[in-house]
Amino acid sequence: MDQVSADPARYDFAAAEPRWQEAWNSHAVFAVPDVPPPGVPKYYVLEMFPYPSGKIHMGHVRNYTLGDVVARYKRARGHMVMHPMGWDAFGLPAENAARERGIHPGQWTYANIANMRAELKRMGLSLDWSREFATCDPEYYGQQQSLFLDFLQAGLVEQRESWVNWDPVDGTVLANEQVIDGRGWRSGAPVEKKKLIQWFFAITKYAPDLLESLNTLDRWPERVKLMQANWIGRSEGARVRFALETPVADMAEVEVFTTRPDTLFGMSFLAVAAEHPLAAASTRPGAAEFIAECRSQGTSEAVIEQAEKRGFDTGLRVKHPFNGQTYPIWIANFVLMEYGTGAIFGCPSGDQRDLDFARKYDLPVLPVVLPPGADAASFAIADLAYTDDGTIYNSDFLDGLAVPDAKRRVIDALEAKGQGQGVVNWRLRDWGVSRQRYWGCPIPVIHCDDCGVVPVPKAELPVRLPEDVDFSRPGNPLDHHPSWKHVNCPRCAKPARRETDTCDTFVDSSWYFARFASPRAAMPVTRAAVDAWLPVDQYIGGIEHAILHLLYSRFFSRGMRDTGHLSVAEPFAGLFTQGMVTHESYKGADGRWLYPEEVEKRADGTAVVRGSPAGEEEPVTVGRVESMSKSKRNTVDPGAIINRYGADTARWFILSDNPPERDMEWSESGAAGASRFVQRVWRLVTTSLPLAEGAETPAAKKLRQATHRAIAAVTLALETFAFNVAVARIHEFANAIADAPAEAAAAKREALEALIRLASPMMPHLAEELWAALRPGAGLVAQLPWLEADEALVAADTVTLAVQVLGKLRATIEVPVDAEEEAIFALALAEENVQRAIEGREIRKRIHVRGRIVNFVV
Ligand code: ANZ
Ligand code: ZN
């Protein structure tokens, strides 16, 4: 096993990499127990697990390389590191493959997993593969069903009627994100709003805690915490009840939610959502058509934000609580049924949407907040609403108050009249998890006409997906399966129906990190394992999951804690969000996108289509550098890169280019450069062998200092996720070793060993290969402790001081760190430029700030 490539001039990565992967594997270097032995510090590194689309892409390579560097480094620092891998395997693409190609979703998924597992293994990741699972394994989703039932019992799951986006062609509910310009993203059919009974996770029960606990996450990016806080969206405001001028259909009043009760006297209309009962109560001609029109508009906030503000006057009117006037009730397309009360009072001077609406329909605009310094007689609102603080006016008993005081005063007055109260409102909605799809985790309940919703007894879990399914019909295959849903009620034994909804795939990824601690347990998690391993110490993934996935996981941990499965509420103690991998894009003469391998770059910077005949080369337009995507064909296949250069080169380049939180540009020249460095390190070590002894010369001391400074600098860089800095330091260190004179021989072994050990988290295969060459039979680098820098050697022996005359820089001098002050002044005065600046004048004051400056006052 420990044999080394024959040709010392060239590192044969293709032979070496699989050999070391096998060595790690056979020594089970990365396997950890479900419960670490007492006293051993644990460290849990996790990258967001992949969706098994079929092939790994460069984004995966970056993500898993980052995690692997952390895992290898922490392992060397003495932690017992858990670094698992699995598959987020349910979801629509598998069903589409089934529809389009007639393959069963399971078959498609497991084939993709096999392929991607093999590709990942070639990267040399320090993973504990014994923990691997896919969320579509019945062993996993069965435990998820068990959790679902626990949550149901604890009141964290509810069944409730709600408005959904319904795709009439695909016969399914669509998420807001799947409604594009009012049409289903796949079918293109106009989306309808439909009321359906759906399953919800009661995430709003934890809203205050989910918000407040963000403060405890001191190793999360501020940006992500802010996005979460905005999503949870706490606002303080009031509910105000308006009496109808004439009651309709049993309704005598309408309640609105507002964050600006102080603007109540600036009201000019009241508006309700199209789904609001008052909308349906309007008998005016055209009302029903307008409501239908609103229903075909997507429900997402983004869509509503952008859509033109439109309304319909119902002809109904409400009475103002204080000023004795009445105002019209409109149906407005920008009022959401799901937020607040589904009704607002419109104050055009204080809200831009209300102002746009008022201008369009010619409704009054009365300013009620006077900006600081403005003149009440002349201040007017044109096209921009005034939303900042100021002094209230035109507002009866609120006149003269500042905005916060007016809010309090008006709430008091409303409460006194019994027409409203102060409330806190949350933007967060409960999480609707019902999906009318086959390839997901079946919701484990049975509907009985007599008993209602009956949980499937735990002993009967998992509720397995049927294998024989028909994808040729639209709609949910579970629903039209001939037998699957027909079961007897577990309670009364009468014929009953299985729930045919499956869970949103975000449910699957909301607790997988906990399952990794005891992946084969016959319960969702074993308490000893999760108590030992959680929270995840370092979680790494894309910013695109900053909101939903992380929030759902935080909800699940709380739910699991409250149902006795876990102790921790926060699943991820540290979060790192990496940037994207980008690449140039290319277009042929006819405007078609070209893959990088179809393009040949010329020395003069132009590009042509590779292989086009001489004399009639097809020119290529080199386009923008953008994130890799299949549609633009600017992708690079990791498998091809590994074939060509090896995994270490791919890892090294992807770490070197930019700080990991930023985007990195993959380029052929960059990859080639990384490959040259791999070979250079190889030659640096192999051509130094055998290592001769030498005397403790000044040159040897200098190399030892370079070694220990490199250890200190790389350690700091790895501790702080500055992996590109670690790479740069290793480059410098390699140069220092190469440049060291022959008299430095005594320090050479230490330097070379340090070089490969410092590089080992990034280039683990090369490190093993060279370690075996330097110290045959001394075991694996992957099992060595991290190097400690000798502080005495790290400390600089000289410092550079700035020498000023009258505060102006005139020279710099290099002095021993512990130099006497008088000696420093003498050295500074000896500088020619300093003498010239003093011009023979008398020195009145000498200032010395150790390690920084010398200043002469003349
Ligand atoms: C009157 C008012 C006057 C408002 C003013 C704002 C400015 P946040 O901060 O996001 O909670 N609103 C309330 N319910 C709504 C719904 N279902 N659909 C659309 N808009 C709704 O926003 C609260 C504000 O958004 C509320 O305060 C209400 O408009 C509007 F000068 O009430 B405001
Ligand atoms: Zn029953």
Short mmCIF file of C-alpha atoms in Angstrom, two decimals, residues 278-607:
data_model
loop_
_atom_site.label_atom_id
_atom_site.label_comp_id
_atom_site.label_asym_id
_atom_site.label_seq_id
_atom_site.Cartn_x
_atom_site.Cartn_y
_atom_site.Cartn_z
CA LEU A 278 -67.22 41.17 2.39
CA ALA A 279 -66.00 40.93 -1.19
CA ALA A 280 -68.39 38.09 -1.85
CA ALA A 281 -71.17 40.12 -0.20
CA SER A 282 -71.02 42.83 -2.84
CA THR A 283 -73.96 42.67 -5.21
CA ARG A 284 -72.71 45.33 -7.59
CA PRO A 285 -72.41 44.22 -11.21
CA GLY A 286 -68.84 43.25 -12.04
CA ALA A 287 -67.87 42.27 -8.49
CA ALA A 288 -67.81 38.54 -9.19
CA GLU A 289 -65.73 39.05 -12.35
CA PHE A 290 -63.22 41.18 -10.49
CA ILE A 291 -62.91 38.57 -7.73
CA ALA A 292 -62.35 35.83 -10.31
CA GLU A 293 -59.67 37.95 -11.97
CA CYS A 294 -57.84 38.41 -8.65
CA ARG A 295 -57.92 34.68 -8.07
CA SER A 296 -55.97 33.99 -11.23
CA GLN A 297 -53.17 36.23 -10.02
CA GLY A 298 -50.40 34.41 -8.08
CA THR A 299 -50.53 34.74 -4.33
CA SER A 300 -46.83 35.35 -3.80
CA GLU A 301 -45.91 38.67 -2.29
CA ALA A 302 -43.44 39.36 -5.07
CA VAL A 303 -46.18 39.02 -7.67
CA ILE A 304 -48.52 41.21 -5.68
CA GLU A 305 -45.82 43.82 -5.09
CA GLN A 306 -45.20 44.14 -8.82
CA ALA A 307 -48.72 43.78 -10.15
CA GLU A 308 -50.58 46.94 -11.02
CA LYS A 309 -52.80 48.06 -8.17
CA ARG A 310 -56.38 47.40 -9.10
CA GLY A 311 -59.67 47.60 -7.24
CA PHE A 312 -63.42 47.41 -7.33
CA ASP A 313 -65.76 49.62 -5.33
CA THR A 314 -68.26 47.36 -3.54
CA GLY A 315 -70.72 50.15 -2.86
CA LEU A 316 -70.59 49.28 0.84
CA ARG A 317 -69.41 51.86 3.38
CA VAL A 318 -67.89 51.90 6.89
CA LYS A 319 -68.11 54.43 9.71
CA HIS A 320 -64.91 56.00 11.06
CA PRO A 321 -64.52 55.35 14.80
CA PHE A 322 -63.84 59.02 15.60
CA ASN A 323 -64.67 61.59 12.94
CA GLY A 324 -68.27 60.67 12.17
CA GLN A 325 -67.65 60.21 8.44
CA THR A 326 -68.15 57.17 6.22
CA TYR A 327 -65.72 55.65 3.69
CA PRO A 328 -66.11 53.24 0.76
CA ILE A 329 -65.11 49.59 0.90
CA TRP A 330 -63.06 48.46 -2.09
CA ILE A 331 -61.83 45.04 -3.11
CA ALA A 332 -58.13 45.48 -3.85
CA ASN A 333 -55.71 43.07 -5.50
CA PHE A 334 -52.84 44.10 -3.24
CA VAL A 335 -54.53 43.05 -0.01
CA LEU A 336 -53.58 39.51 1.02
CA MET A 337 -56.14 37.29 2.69
CA GLU A 338 -53.41 35.45 4.58
CA TYR A 339 -51.96 38.47 6.36
CA GLY A 340 -53.41 40.37 9.32
CA THR A 341 -57.17 40.26 8.87
CA GLY A 342 -57.29 40.39 5.08
CA ALA A 343 -58.53 43.97 5.30
CA ILE A 344 -56.86 47.37 5.57
CA PHE A 345 -57.77 50.98 5.96
CA GLY A 346 -56.06 53.01 3.25
CA CYS A 347 -54.16 56.15 4.15
CA PRO A 348 -52.73 57.38 0.84
CA SER A 349 -50.54 60.11 2.32
CA GLY A 350 -48.70 57.58 4.48
CA ASP A 351 -48.44 54.48 2.28
CA GLN A 352 -47.20 54.26 -1.30
CA ARG A 353 -49.53 51.44 -2.35
CA ASP A 354 -52.51 53.31 -0.94
CA LEU A 355 -51.35 56.46 -2.73
CA ASP A 356 -51.00 54.71 -6.10
CA PHE A 357 -54.44 53.25 -5.55
CA ALA A 358 -55.97 56.58 -4.55
CA ARG A 359 -54.48 58.38 -7.57
CA LYS A 360 -55.76 55.71 -9.90
CA TYR A 361 -59.31 55.77 -8.55
CA ASP A 362 -59.41 59.44 -7.63
CA LEU A 363 -59.78 58.99 -3.89
CA PRO A 364 -58.91 61.81 -1.44
CA VAL A 365 -55.33 62.21 -0.10
CA LEU A 366 -55.14 63.95 3.25
CA PRO A 367 -51.69 64.40 4.83
CA VAL A 368 -51.65 63.67 8.57
CA VAL A 369 -47.92 63.48 9.35
CA LEU A 370 -45.99 66.74 9.02
CA PRO A 371 -42.28 66.16 8.31
CA PRO A 372 -39.86 67.92 10.69
CA GLY A 373 -39.36 71.50 9.56
CA ALA A 374 -42.20 71.44 7.00
CA ASP A 375 -44.91 74.09 6.94
CA ALA A 376 -48.42 72.81 7.69
CA ALA A 377 -50.02 75.40 5.44
CA SER A 378 -48.10 74.41 2.34
CA PHE A 379 -47.03 70.77 2.81
CA ALA A 380 -48.70 68.51 0.23
CA ILE A 381 -48.34 64.98 -1.08
CA ALA A 382 -47.68 64.58 -4.80
CA ASP A 383 -46.57 61.14 -6.06
CA LEU A 384 -44.62 60.02 -3.02
CA ALA A 385 -46.22 59.02 0.25
CA TYR A 386 -44.52 60.32 3.41
CA THR A 387 -43.66 57.30 5.57
CA ASP A 388 -41.18 58.74 8.09
CA ASP A 389 -41.69 60.23 11.50
CA GLY A 390 -43.06 63.68 12.10
CA THR A 391 -45.80 65.54 13.94
CA ILE A 392 -49.42 64.50 13.59
CA TYR A 393 -51.87 67.11 12.26
CA ASN A 394 -55.31 67.19 10.62
CA SER A 395 -56.11 64.55 13.23
CA ASP A 396 -58.35 65.93 15.98
CA PHE A 397 -57.18 64.71 19.40
CA LEU A 398 -53.89 63.39 18.00
CA ASP A 399 -52.76 66.79 16.69
CA GLY A 400 -49.30 67.83 17.82
CA LEU A 401 -48.18 64.37 18.92
CA ALA A 402 -45.10 62.59 17.62
CA VAL A 403 -45.85 59.38 15.67
CA PRO A 404 -45.03 56.90 18.50
CA ASP A 405 -47.08 58.89 21.02
CA ALA A 406 -49.99 59.16 18.61
CA LYS A 407 -49.94 55.37 18.14
CA ARG A 408 -50.28 54.85 21.86
CA ARG A 409 -52.96 57.53 22.27
CA VAL A 410 -55.15 56.24 19.45
CA ILE A 411 -54.87 52.63 20.66
CA ASP A 412 -55.99 53.76 24.12
CA ALA A 413 -58.93 55.58 22.59
CA LEU A 414 -59.89 52.56 20.46
CA GLU A 415 -59.70 50.25 23.44
CA ALA A 416 -61.82 52.64 25.49
CA LYS A 417 -64.48 52.59 22.77
CA GLY A 418 -64.22 48.80 22.37
CA GLN A 419 -63.31 49.29 18.71
CA GLY A 420 -59.79 47.96 18.64
CA GLN A 421 -56.66 46.97 20.49
CA GLY A 422 -52.90 47.00 20.18
CA VAL A 423 -51.52 43.73 18.75
CA VAL A 424 -48.31 42.16 17.59
CA ASN A 425 -48.57 40.69 14.13
CA TRP A 426 -46.27 38.14 12.52
CA ARG A 427 -45.56 37.82 8.86
CA LEU A 428 -44.65 34.15 9.29
CA ARG A 429 -47.39 31.77 8.15
CA ASP A 430 -47.90 28.20 9.22
CA TRP A 431 -46.09 25.81 6.94
CA GLY A 432 -48.39 24.04 4.50
CA VAL A 433 -46.78 20.68 3.81
CA SER A 434 -49.44 18.84 1.79
CA ARG A 435 -48.40 17.94 -1.74
CA GLN A 436 -50.55 15.98 -4.16
CA ARG A 437 -47.59 14.01 -5.46
CA TYR A 438 -46.31 10.48 -5.51
CA TRP A 439 -42.58 10.83 -4.85
CA GLY A 440 -42.68 12.09 -1.27
CA CYS A 441 -43.21 10.86 2.27
CA PRO A 442 -46.84 9.71 2.71
CA ILE A 443 -48.67 11.54 5.48
CA PRO A 444 -49.47 8.74 7.93
CA VAL A 445 -53.13 9.25 8.72
CA ILE A 446 -56.40 7.59 7.77
CA HIS A 447 -59.70 9.36 7.22
CA CYS A 448 -62.71 7.60 8.66
CA ASP A 449 -66.27 8.84 8.19
CA ASP A 450 -67.04 8.01 11.80
CA CYS A 451 -63.77 8.62 13.65
CA GLY A 452 -62.36 11.51 11.62
CA VAL A 453 -58.59 11.71 11.28
CA VAL A 454 -56.99 8.59 12.75
CA PRO A 455 -53.19 8.25 13.02
CA VAL A 456 -51.69 5.14 11.46
CA PRO A 457 -50.58 2.98 14.43
CA LYS A 458 -46.80 3.30 14.84
CA ALA A 459 -46.36 -0.44 14.58
CA GLU A 460 -47.68 -0.20 11.02
CA LEU A 461 -45.08 2.36 9.93
CA PRO A 462 -43.66 2.95 7.43
CA VAL A 463 -46.63 3.68 5.26
CA ARG A 464 -44.83 2.64 2.10
CA LEU A 465 -45.33 4.13 -1.31
CA PRO A 466 -46.89 1.60 -3.67
CA GLU A 467 -44.52 0.37 -6.38
CA ASP A 468 -47.08 -0.08 -9.15
CA VAL A 469 -48.07 3.45 -10.08
CA ASP A 470 -49.51 4.99 -13.17
CA PHE A 471 -47.98 8.28 -14.25
CA SER A 472 -49.84 8.54 -17.51
CA ARG A 473 -52.83 10.28 -15.92
CA PRO A 474 -52.64 13.82 -14.55
CA GLY A 475 -53.16 14.32 -10.85
CA ASN A 476 -51.88 12.45 -7.84
CA PRO A 477 -50.98 8.82 -8.62
CA LEU A 478 -51.61 7.86 -4.99
CA ASP A 479 -55.13 9.13 -5.26
CA HIS A 480 -56.05 7.18 -8.38
CA HIS A 481 -54.15 4.02 -7.43
CA PRO A 482 -56.78 1.23 -7.47
CA SER A 483 -56.19 -0.14 -3.98
CA TRP A 484 -53.57 1.78 -1.99
CA LYS A 485 -55.84 4.24 -0.25
CA HIS A 486 -58.56 1.77 0.62
CA VAL A 487 -57.92 0.56 4.16
CA ASN A 488 -59.91 -0.14 7.25
CA CYS A 489 -60.08 2.35 10.06
CA PRO A 490 -57.56 1.40 12.78
CA ARG A 491 -60.08 2.53 15.38
CA CYS A 492 -63.50 1.20 14.26
CA ALA A 493 -62.39 -1.17 11.47
CA LYS A 494 -64.90 0.24 8.99
CA PRO A 495 -63.76 0.98 5.45
CA ALA A 496 -61.77 4.21 5.43
CA ARG A 497 -59.34 6.17 3.22
CA ARG A 498 -55.65 6.69 3.53
CA GLU A 499 -54.40 10.26 3.27
CA THR A 500 -53.00 10.56 -0.25
CA ASP A 501 -51.04 13.78 0.28
CA THR A 502 -47.30 13.47 0.70
CA CYS A 503 -45.01 15.84 2.57
CA ASP A 504 -43.28 18.85 1.06
CA THR A 505 -39.67 17.74 0.51
CA PHE A 506 -38.50 20.51 2.84
CA VAL A 507 -39.78 18.28 5.64
CA ASP A 508 -37.27 15.59 4.67
CA SER A 509 -34.38 18.04 4.97
CA SER A 510 -35.57 19.51 8.27
CA TRP A 511 -34.24 16.75 10.48
CA TYR A 512 -31.75 14.71 8.42
CA PHE A 513 -28.87 16.26 10.36
CA ALA A 514 -30.27 14.67 13.52
CA ARG A 515 -30.80 11.30 11.87
CA PHE A 516 -27.12 11.19 10.87
CA ALA A 517 -26.18 10.75 14.53
CA SER A 518 -27.94 7.37 14.69
CA PRO A 519 -28.84 6.57 11.10
CA ARG A 520 -29.91 2.97 11.65
CA ALA A 521 -31.97 3.49 14.82
CA ALA A 522 -35.44 1.94 14.95
CA MET A 523 -36.76 5.29 16.14
CA PRO A 524 -36.24 8.74 14.60
CA VAL A 525 -33.11 9.37 16.66
CA THR A 526 -31.52 7.83 19.72
CA ARG A 527 -31.29 10.31 22.50
CA ALA A 528 -27.71 9.47 23.49
CA ALA A 529 -26.49 9.99 19.92
CA VAL A 530 -28.22 13.31 19.29
CA ASP A 531 -27.33 14.60 22.71
CA ALA A 532 -23.70 13.79 21.99
CA TRP A 533 -23.47 15.10 18.44
CA LEU A 534 -25.88 18.01 18.12
CA PRO A 535 -25.77 20.85 17.38
CA VAL A 536 -23.96 20.74 14.07
CA ASP A 537 -20.81 22.72 14.77
CA GLN A 538 -20.28 23.85 11.22
CA TYR A 539 -22.98 23.82 8.58
CA ILE A 540 -22.05 24.86 5.05
CA GLY A 541 -24.27 25.57 2.09
CA GLY A 542 -25.68 28.03 -0.36
CA ILE A 543 -27.31 31.33 0.51
CA GLU A 544 -30.39 30.23 -1.44
CA HIS A 545 -31.36 28.21 1.62
CA ALA A 546 -30.94 31.16 3.98
CA ILE A 547 -34.62 31.33 4.73
CA LEU A 548 -36.83 28.30 4.25
CA HIS A 549 -34.59 25.31 4.86
CA LEU A 550 -32.87 26.87 7.86
CA LEU A 551 -36.10 28.12 9.37
CA TYR A 552 -37.86 24.79 8.91
CA SER A 553 -34.90 23.01 10.49
CA ARG A 554 -34.98 25.39 13.43
CA PHE A 555 -38.71 24.70 13.77
CA PHE A 556 -38.15 20.95 13.61
CA SER A 557 -35.51 21.00 16.33
CA ARG A 558 -37.92 22.80 18.59
CA GLY A 559 -40.67 20.36 17.73
CA MET A 560 -38.35 17.41 18.34
CA ARG A 561 -37.24 18.93 21.62
CA ASP A 562 -40.85 19.37 22.73
CA THR A 563 -41.75 15.82 21.74
CA GLY A 564 -38.79 14.41 23.68
CA HIS A 565 -36.40 13.58 20.87
CA LEU A 566 -33.71 16.23 21.32
CA SER A 567 -32.28 18.65 23.85
CA VAL A 568 -31.19 21.45 21.57
CA ALA A 569 -33.40 24.05 19.97
CA GLU A 570 -30.83 25.41 17.56
CA PRO A 571 -29.57 22.76 15.15
CA PHE A 572 -26.69 24.68 13.57
CA ALA A 573 -24.25 26.46 15.88
CA GLY A 574 -22.13 27.73 13.00
CA LEU A 575 -23.27 28.51 9.48
CA PHE A 576 -21.17 29.35 6.49
CA THR A 577 -22.71 30.35 3.17
CA GLN A 578 -20.44 29.86 0.22
CA GLY A 579 -20.44 31.80 -3.02
CA MET A 580 -21.18 30.36 -6.42
CA VAL A 581 -18.90 28.92 -9.05
CA THR A 582 -18.90 31.03 -12.19
CA HIS A 583 -17.46 30.63 -15.66
CA GLU A 584 -17.20 32.57 -18.90
CA SER A 585 -20.02 31.90 -21.33
CA TYR A 586 -19.57 31.38 -25.07
CA LYS A 587 -21.69 31.81 -28.16
CA GLY A 588 -21.11 30.59 -31.70
CA ALA A 589 -21.60 32.71 -34.82
CA ASP A 590 -25.30 31.83 -34.94
CA GLY A 591 -25.83 32.75 -31.30
CA ARG A 592 -26.03 29.20 -29.90
CA TRP A 593 -24.44 28.60 -26.50
CA LEU A 594 -21.24 26.55 -26.51
CA TYR A 595 -19.68 24.39 -23.82
CA PRO A 596 -16.16 25.43 -22.72
CA GLU A 597 -14.71 22.28 -24.27
CA GLU A 598 -16.15 23.28 -27.65
CA VAL A 599 -14.12 26.49 -27.60
CA GLU A 600 -10.49 26.99 -28.51
CA LYS A 601 -8.82 30.08 -27.11
CA ARG A 602 -6.14 31.76 -29.18
CA ALA A 603 -3.00 33.40 -27.88
CA ASP A 604 -4.26 36.77 -29.16
CA GLY A 605 -7.28 36.52 -26.84
CA THR A 606 -9.80 35.61 -29.54
CA ALA A 607 -11.66 32.32 -29.56
#
